[in-house]
Short mmCIF file of C-alpha atoms in Angstrom, two decimals:
data_model
loop_
_atom_site.label_atom_id
_atom_site.label_comp_id
_atom_site.label_asym_id
_atom_site.label_seq_id
_atom_site.Cartn_x
_atom_site.Cartn_y
_atom_site.Cartn_z
CA MET A 167 -11.70 -44.19 9.14
CA ALA A 168 -8.61 -44.16 6.97
CA TYR A 169 -8.68 -45.15 3.33
CA SER A 170 -6.27 -47.85 2.22
CA GLU A 171 -3.28 -46.83 0.12
CA ARG A 172 -4.77 -48.42 -2.98
CA VAL A 173 -8.00 -46.46 -2.61
CA ILE A 174 -6.04 -43.23 -2.25
CA ASP A 175 -3.95 -44.09 -5.30
CA HIS A 176 -7.03 -44.68 -7.46
CA TYR A 177 -8.70 -41.61 -6.01
CA ASN A 178 -5.74 -39.33 -6.75
CA ASN A 179 -4.92 -40.92 -10.10
CA PRO A 180 -8.19 -42.34 -11.36
CA ARG A 181 -7.71 -44.53 -14.43
CA ASN A 182 -9.93 -44.16 -17.47
CA VAL A 183 -12.06 -41.21 -16.46
CA GLY A 184 -14.13 -39.96 -19.34
CA GLN A 185 -16.87 -40.91 -21.69
CA LEU A 186 -17.47 -42.83 -24.88
CA ASP A 187 -19.99 -42.14 -27.62
CA LYS A 188 -23.24 -43.35 -26.13
CA GLY A 189 -24.83 -43.64 -29.57
CA SER A 190 -22.27 -46.06 -30.98
CA THR A 191 -23.41 -49.68 -31.30
CA GLU A 192 -20.01 -50.81 -30.07
CA VAL A 193 -20.49 -48.90 -26.81
CA GLY A 194 -22.40 -50.11 -23.78
CA THR A 195 -23.35 -47.66 -21.01
CA GLY A 196 -24.19 -48.54 -17.41
CA LEU A 197 -25.58 -45.88 -15.10
CA VAL A 198 -26.15 -47.04 -11.53
CA GLY A 199 -26.73 -45.46 -8.15
CA ALA A 200 -26.47 -46.35 -4.49
CA PRO A 201 -29.49 -45.01 -2.65
CA GLU A 202 -27.76 -45.49 0.72
CA CYS A 203 -25.32 -42.69 0.03
CA GLY A 204 -26.65 -41.01 -3.09
CA ASP A 205 -23.65 -41.94 -5.25
CA VAL A 206 -23.96 -42.19 -9.03
CA MET A 207 -21.62 -44.09 -11.31
CA ARG A 208 -21.44 -44.25 -15.11
CA LEU A 209 -19.33 -46.96 -16.69
CA GLN A 210 -18.94 -47.37 -20.44
CA ILE A 211 -17.29 -50.03 -22.56
CA ARG A 212 -16.35 -50.22 -26.22
CA VAL A 213 -16.43 -53.77 -27.47
CA ASN A 214 -14.71 -55.07 -30.57
CA PRO A 215 -17.58 -56.71 -32.48
CA ALA A 216 -15.32 -59.35 -34.05
CA THR A 217 -13.53 -60.52 -30.91
CA GLN A 218 -16.04 -59.50 -28.17
CA VAL A 219 -13.08 -58.02 -26.34
CA ILE A 220 -13.59 -54.85 -24.29
CA GLU A 221 -11.03 -52.56 -25.87
CA GLU A 222 -11.88 -49.39 -24.03
CA ALA A 223 -13.54 -48.64 -20.69
CA LYS A 224 -14.36 -45.24 -19.23
CA PHE A 225 -16.08 -44.14 -16.06
CA LYS A 226 -17.35 -41.07 -14.29
CA THR A 227 -18.39 -41.35 -10.66
CA PHE A 228 -19.88 -38.81 -8.29
CA GLY A 229 -19.39 -40.18 -4.83
CA CYS A 230 -16.96 -41.01 -2.10
CA GLY A 231 -13.33 -42.08 -2.53
CA SER A 232 -14.20 -45.76 -2.32
CA ALA A 233 -16.82 -45.45 -5.04
CA ILE A 234 -14.34 -43.65 -7.32
CA ALA A 235 -11.59 -46.19 -6.58
CA SER A 236 -13.97 -49.14 -7.14
CA SER A 237 -15.06 -47.87 -10.54
CA SER A 238 -11.52 -46.91 -11.53
CA LEU A 239 -10.32 -50.40 -10.67
CA ALA A 240 -13.29 -51.95 -12.48
CA THR A 241 -12.39 -50.19 -15.74
CA GLU A 242 -8.79 -51.36 -15.39
CA TRP A 243 -9.85 -54.94 -14.87
CA ILE A 244 -12.38 -55.22 -17.68
CA LYS A 245 -10.13 -53.72 -20.33
CA GLY A 246 -8.72 -56.48 -22.53
CA ARG A 247 -11.21 -59.07 -21.31
CA THR A 248 -14.01 -60.57 -23.34
CA VAL A 249 -17.52 -59.52 -22.38
CA ASP A 250 -18.30 -62.90 -20.82
CA ASP A 251 -15.03 -62.90 -18.95
CA ALA A 252 -15.72 -59.43 -17.54
CA LEU A 253 -19.06 -60.64 -16.16
CA GLY A 254 -17.05 -62.95 -13.92
CA ILE A 255 -15.68 -60.03 -11.88
CA LYS A 256 -17.22 -60.05 -8.43
CA ASN A 257 -17.56 -57.19 -6.00
CA THR A 258 -15.67 -59.28 -3.45
CA ASP A 259 -12.61 -59.18 -5.76
CA ILE A 260 -12.76 -55.39 -5.63
CA VAL A 261 -13.19 -55.40 -1.85
CA LYS A 262 -10.10 -57.55 -1.53
CA GLU A 263 -7.96 -55.55 -3.94
CA LEU A 264 -8.84 -52.22 -2.32
CA SER A 265 -9.10 -53.50 1.28
CA LEU A 266 -12.51 -51.85 1.60
CA PRO A 267 -13.97 -51.77 5.11
CA PRO A 268 -17.46 -53.27 5.68
CA VAL A 269 -19.23 -49.88 5.50
CA LYS A 270 -17.83 -49.35 2.00
CA ILE A 271 -18.72 -52.71 0.53
CA HIS A 272 -21.75 -51.19 -1.22
CA CYS A 273 -19.29 -49.14 -3.33
CA SER A 274 -17.86 -52.34 -4.76
CA VAL A 275 -21.38 -53.68 -5.33
CA LEU A 276 -22.11 -50.51 -7.27
CA ALA A 277 -19.04 -51.07 -9.46
CA GLU A 278 -20.07 -54.66 -10.18
CA ASP A 279 -23.60 -53.46 -10.99
CA ALA A 280 -22.12 -50.86 -13.34
CA ILE A 281 -20.12 -53.50 -15.25
CA ARG A 282 -23.24 -55.65 -15.60
CA ALA A 283 -25.36 -52.70 -16.65
CA ALA A 284 -22.84 -51.60 -19.30
CA ILE A 285 -22.53 -55.10 -20.71
CA GLY A 286 -26.31 -55.51 -20.57
CA ASP A 287 -26.76 -52.29 -22.54
CA TRP A 288 -24.20 -53.40 -25.14
CA LYS A 289 -25.87 -56.80 -25.49
CA LYS A 290 -29.27 -55.19 -25.94
CA LYS A 291 -27.93 -52.90 -28.64
CA ASN A 292 -26.24 -55.76 -30.42
CA SER A 293 -29.09 -58.21 -30.47
CA ALA A 294 -31.68 -55.84 -31.97
CA PRO A 295 -29.52 -54.68 -34.91
CA VAL A 296 -28.80 -58.32 -35.81
CA ALA A 297 -32.53 -58.93 -36.19
CA ALA A 298 -32.90 -55.66 -38.12
CA VAL A 299 -30.03 -56.58 -40.44
CA ALA A 300 -31.57 -60.02 -40.96
CA ALA A 301 -34.94 -58.45 -41.75
CA GLU A 302 -33.26 -56.09 -44.18
CA ALA A 303 -31.47 -58.99 -45.83
CA VAL A 304 -34.80 -60.78 -46.24
CA ALA A 305 -36.35 -57.64 -47.64
CA VAL A 306 -33.50 -57.28 -50.14
CA ALA A 307 -33.71 -60.96 -51.10
CA GLY A 308 -37.48 -60.65 -51.56
CA MET B 176 -45.23 -58.23 14.19
CA PHE B 177 -43.53 -55.40 16.01
CA LYS B 178 -40.58 -55.30 18.23
CA VAL B 179 -42.88 -53.86 20.83
CA ILE B 180 -44.22 -57.37 21.30
CA ASP B 181 -40.80 -58.57 22.43
CA SER B 182 -40.95 -55.98 25.14
CA ALA B 183 -44.40 -57.18 26.17
CA VAL B 184 -42.67 -60.08 27.86
CA PRO B 185 -43.31 -59.24 31.49
CA ILE B 186 -40.32 -58.68 33.69
CA ALA B 187 -40.37 -58.34 37.43
CA CYS B 188 -39.81 -54.96 39.04
CA TRP B 189 -36.53 -54.96 40.95
CA SER B 190 -38.22 -53.24 43.88
CA CYS B 191 -41.76 -54.61 44.29
CA SER B 192 -41.26 -57.80 42.23
CA ILE B 193 -44.58 -57.36 40.44
CA GLY B 194 -44.35 -58.15 36.73
CA HIS B 195 -44.73 -55.37 34.16
CA ASN B 196 -44.03 -54.90 30.47
CA ASP B 197 -40.41 -54.14 29.67
CA SER B 198 -41.24 -50.82 28.07
CA THR B 199 -41.74 -48.46 30.94
CA LEU B 200 -39.29 -46.21 32.72
CA PHE B 201 -41.18 -46.44 36.01
CA CYS B 202 -42.87 -49.41 37.63
CA PRO B 203 -46.64 -48.99 37.18
CA HIS B 204 -47.16 -50.56 40.62
CA CYS B 205 -44.59 -49.06 42.98
CA SER B 206 -43.52 -46.11 40.73
CA LYS B 207 -39.82 -46.88 41.22
CA ILE B 208 -37.42 -46.11 38.39
CA GLN B 209 -36.57 -49.08 36.15
CA PRO B 210 -33.39 -49.93 34.22
CA PRO B 211 -33.48 -48.82 30.54
CA PRO B 212 -36.31 -50.82 28.95
CA GLY B 213 -35.66 -53.06 25.94
CA GLY B 214 -38.68 -51.95 23.93
CA ASP B 215 -38.71 -49.60 20.94
CA TYR B 216 -38.67 -45.81 21.11
CA PHE B 217 -42.45 -45.58 20.74
CA SER B 218 -43.05 -47.69 23.80
CA VAL B 219 -40.85 -45.37 25.89
CA PHE B 220 -43.67 -42.86 25.43
CA GLY B 221 -46.36 -45.49 25.90
CA LEU B 222 -47.20 -45.39 22.18
CA GLU B 223 -47.91 -48.03 19.57
CA PRO B 224 -45.60 -47.72 16.53
CA ARG B 225 -47.20 -45.22 14.17
CA LEU B 226 -46.11 -42.50 11.78
CA ASN B 227 -48.58 -39.71 12.38
CA LEU B 228 -47.75 -38.50 15.86
CA ASP B 229 -49.24 -35.74 17.96
CA LEU B 230 -46.02 -33.77 18.38
CA THR B 231 -47.42 -31.51 21.09
CA ALA B 232 -48.39 -34.52 23.18
CA LEU B 233 -45.02 -36.13 22.47
CA GLU B 234 -43.16 -33.02 23.61
CA HIS B 235 -45.32 -32.76 26.69
CA GLU B 236 -44.65 -36.37 27.63
CA PHE B 237 -40.94 -35.89 26.96
CA HIS B 238 -40.78 -32.98 29.40
CA ARG B 239 -42.82 -34.83 31.99
CA LEU B 240 -40.58 -37.90 31.85
CA SER B 241 -37.40 -35.80 31.73
CA ARG B 242 -38.40 -34.09 34.94
CA LYS B 243 -39.23 -37.39 36.61
CA LEU B 244 -35.89 -38.87 35.53
CA HIS B 245 -33.77 -35.88 36.45
CA PRO B 246 -30.61 -37.06 38.27
CA ASP B 247 -31.18 -34.42 40.98
CA ARG B 248 -34.20 -36.37 42.09
CA PHE B 249 -32.02 -39.40 42.71
CA ALA B 250 -29.34 -37.70 44.79
CA ARG B 251 -30.26 -39.77 47.80
CA ALA B 252 -31.42 -42.86 45.95
CA GLU B 253 -29.61 -46.17 45.74
CA GLU B 254 -26.55 -46.35 43.48
CA ASN B 255 -28.47 -48.46 40.92
CA GLU B 256 -31.24 -45.92 40.69
CA LYS B 257 -28.73 -43.10 40.17
CA GLN B 258 -27.17 -44.99 37.27
CA TRP B 259 -30.59 -45.76 35.79
CA SER B 260 -31.68 -42.14 35.96
CA LEU B 261 -28.72 -41.28 33.73
CA ALA B 262 -29.18 -44.22 31.37
CA ASP B 263 -32.96 -43.70 31.13
CA THR B 264 -32.47 -40.00 30.42
CA ALA B 265 -30.06 -40.84 27.59
CA LEU B 266 -32.58 -43.32 26.16
CA LEU B 267 -35.42 -40.83 26.49
CA ASN B 268 -33.39 -38.16 24.68
CA ASP B 269 -32.54 -40.55 21.83
CA ALA B 270 -36.15 -41.65 21.57
CA TYR B 271 -37.45 -38.08 21.50
CA ARG B 272 -34.91 -36.88 18.96
CA THR B 273 -35.74 -39.80 16.68
CA LEU B 274 -39.52 -39.57 16.95
CA LYS B 275 -39.99 -35.83 16.72
CA ASP B 276 -38.27 -35.62 13.33
CA PRO B 277 -40.61 -36.97 10.63
CA LEU B 278 -37.86 -38.42 8.45
CA ARG B 279 -35.93 -39.99 11.28
CA ARG B 280 -39.17 -41.39 12.66
CA THR B 281 -40.01 -42.95 9.29
CA GLU B 282 -36.52 -44.39 8.89
CA TYR B 283 -36.64 -45.71 12.42
CA LEU B 284 -39.97 -47.43 11.96
CA LEU B 285 -38.85 -48.96 8.66
CA LYS B 286 -35.73 -50.23 10.39
CA LEU B 287 -37.84 -51.75 13.14
CA LEU B 288 -39.98 -53.48 10.53
CA GLY B 289 -36.98 -54.36 8.39
CA ALA B 290 -35.36 -56.08 11.32
CA GLU B 291 -38.25 -58.50 11.12
CA ILE B 292 -38.84 -58.93 7.44
CA GLY B 293 -35.12 -59.60 6.93
CA ALA B 294 -33.14 -56.50 6.07
CA GLY B 295 -30.48 -56.98 3.42
CA GLN B 296 -32.27 -59.99 2.01
CA GLU B 297 -33.26 -58.23 -1.18
CA SER B 298 -31.31 -59.04 -4.30
CA LYS B 299 -28.97 -56.59 -5.99
CA GLU B 300 -31.36 -56.27 -8.93
CA GLU B 301 -34.15 -55.08 -6.64
CA LYS B 302 -31.84 -52.56 -5.07
CA VAL B 303 -30.88 -51.05 -8.39
CA ALA B 304 -34.47 -51.07 -9.54
CA ARG B 305 -35.44 -48.93 -6.55
CA VAL B 306 -33.79 -45.90 -8.11
CA PRO B 307 -35.67 -44.96 -11.26
CA ALA B 308 -33.43 -44.66 -14.32
CA ASP B 309 -34.69 -41.19 -15.24
CA LEU B 310 -33.82 -39.85 -11.80
CA LEU B 311 -30.32 -41.33 -12.04
CA GLU B 312 -29.89 -39.76 -15.45
CA GLU B 313 -30.90 -36.39 -14.07
CA VAL B 314 -28.73 -36.72 -10.96
CA PHE B 315 -25.78 -37.56 -13.16
CA GLU B 316 -26.35 -34.64 -15.53
CA LEU B 317 -26.74 -32.18 -12.70
CA ASN B 318 -23.55 -33.41 -11.08
CA MET B 319 -21.78 -32.78 -14.38
CA GLN B 320 -23.12 -29.21 -14.43
CA LEU B 321 -22.04 -28.69 -10.83
CA GLU B 322 -18.56 -29.88 -11.64
CA GLU B 323 -18.37 -27.55 -14.61
CA MET B 324 -19.51 -24.65 -12.51
CA ARG B 325 -17.02 -25.38 -9.74
CA ALA B 326 -14.23 -25.55 -12.29
CA ALA B 327 -15.39 -22.28 -13.82
CA SER B 328 -15.54 -20.49 -10.48
CA LYS B 329 -11.99 -21.65 -9.77
CA THR B 330 -10.70 -19.97 -12.89
CA GLY B 331 -12.75 -16.90 -12.07
CA VAL B 332 -14.76 -17.12 -15.27
CA GLU B 333 -18.46 -16.63 -14.59
CA ASP B 334 -20.89 -18.46 -16.79
CA PRO B 335 -24.33 -16.87 -16.36
CA GLU B 336 -25.99 -19.54 -18.48
CA LEU B 337 -24.64 -22.31 -16.26
CA GLN B 338 -25.66 -20.39 -13.18
CA ALA B 339 -29.20 -19.89 -14.48
CA GLY B 340 -29.38 -23.59 -15.36
CA LEU B 341 -28.40 -24.57 -11.85
CA GLU B 342 -30.88 -22.18 -10.27
CA GLN B 343 -33.60 -23.63 -12.43
CA ALA B 344 -32.55 -27.17 -11.50
CA LYS B 345 -32.57 -26.26 -7.83
CA ARG B 346 -36.15 -24.99 -8.06
CA ARG B 347 -37.14 -28.17 -9.85
CA PHE B 348 -35.53 -30.42 -7.26
CA ASP B 349 -36.99 -28.38 -4.40
CA GLY B 350 -40.38 -28.95 -5.98
CA LEU B 351 -39.72 -32.68 -6.31
CA LEU B 352 -38.75 -32.80 -2.64
CA VAL B 353 -42.09 -31.26 -1.70
CA GLU B 354 -43.81 -33.91 -3.81
CA VAL B 355 -41.86 -36.70 -2.13
CA ASP B 356 -42.79 -35.36 1.30
CA GLN B 357 -46.45 -35.14 0.38
CA ASP B 358 -46.35 -38.70 -0.88
CA LEU B 359 -44.61 -39.78 2.33
CA ARG B 360 -47.39 -38.28 4.43
CA THR B 361 -49.95 -40.18 2.39
CA GLN B 362 -48.03 -43.39 3.04
CA TRP B 363 -47.87 -42.64 6.77
CA GLN B 364 -51.61 -42.56 6.89
CA ALA B 365 -51.87 -45.72 4.81
CA TRP B 366 -49.51 -47.45 7.20
CA ASP B 367 -51.11 -46.17 10.41
CA GLU B 368 -54.62 -47.09 9.34
CA GLY B 369 -54.07 -50.03 7.04
CA ASP B 370 -54.21 -53.80 7.48
CA ALA B 371 -51.16 -56.02 7.04
CA ALA B 372 -51.29 -55.91 3.23
CA ALA B 373 -51.74 -52.13 3.08
CA ARG B 374 -48.91 -51.72 5.55
CA ALA B 375 -46.57 -53.92 3.53
CA SER B 376 -47.28 -51.91 0.40
CA ALA B 377 -46.90 -48.56 2.21
CA GLN B 378 -43.65 -49.83 3.66
CA ARG B 379 -42.19 -50.65 0.22
CA ARG B 380 -43.32 -47.30 -1.10
CA MET B 381 -41.72 -45.47 1.84
CA VAL B 382 -38.37 -47.20 1.31
CA ALA B 383 -38.40 -46.07 -2.34
CA LEU B 384 -39.44 -42.54 -1.38
CA LEU B 385 -36.68 -42.22 1.20
CA ASP B 386 -34.12 -43.33 -1.39
CA ARG B 387 -35.41 -40.76 -3.83
CA ARG B 388 -35.40 -38.13 -1.12
CA ARG B 389 -31.76 -38.85 -0.26
CA TYR B 390 -30.69 -38.25 -3.87
CA LEU B 391 -32.75 -35.11 -4.14
CA SER B 392 -31.63 -33.57 -0.85
CA ASN B 393 -27.96 -34.33 -1.62
CA LEU B 394 -28.39 -32.58 -4.94
CA VAL B 395 -30.13 -29.57 -3.48
CA ARG B 396 -27.37 -29.31 -0.88
CA ASP B 397 -24.62 -29.50 -3.55
CA VAL B 398 -26.35 -27.02 -5.83
CA THR B 399 -26.90 -24.58 -2.97
CA GLU B 400 -23.25 -24.89 -1.97
CA THR B 401 -22.03 -24.32 -5.50
CA LEU B 402 -24.33 -21.37 -6.09
CA GLY B 403 -23.33 -19.84 -2.77
CA ALA B 404 -19.61 -20.25 -3.38
#
């Protein structure tokens, strides 16, 4: 089966490969895997706390060309979007853009899962500190 | 519950017209060869679906049926029978290859069951949840080490520490594979001997174990390749 030109382009010139500081509260990390093929994908976002805009996105994927292309495309698409906006990206959009064949659809599902996981992680990090800050404020006031 | 029940629908023998279950290669009444039956691979050997199989008996039955189906025996038979001897032999070979291998047998049985409980119906969340986060973390880390080592071997710089780390990881993953296989065997027994509820639970457990196994065996393969290179 031949890969589409777009897949090959993303595979040869993957956008945004790398990693962000996992410990930063502005960074959300999503690590997902596809048991069907044993692929693993890590997608990270850095969100501007004031605007909720994803300013940076990085990925690292161990898997087939379609999995790499799907995650590369995902990072391109979420950059510059707000967190809520990025959640609107569907795996079917990725399938369309990359002309993925039916046997590779799970790669796009993995990329969508990775976006959700990264945003979920960021949200979790940024709801707890708010409570902690509030508690601290109360403690100071008291 | 099983596909085998579909094949229990009696069909008439083309030769003697007496009805028989659509799972046998030869008519039980007139012994004439039958077209490839529509039942599952277990029924080709006259077995109920189960995971613990007597492999010696299976092999014996495979040889017996192979001999009976051999195209040489049908040199003077009708054209239909000649064709069926080829098609039945192909089916028998597929069935034997699938059932004699424990992993393929397990995957096959799960697929048979999945076809009935609605494969692909699970939500994405469930799918992700099937792979434990700590395993993913480890798989990811090891892949990073592998990549580093491949890059290092390309530049000709040996890194003994990296090498030792990989060897240690390989031993660990080999050990985990053994654990998974032991657990699988326990689930086989639970499935073979259990009631519907026990079977359903063993089935879920086996799906998770096979996923885990796939990750682990891919890793062991990659590590072995990298260490060997």
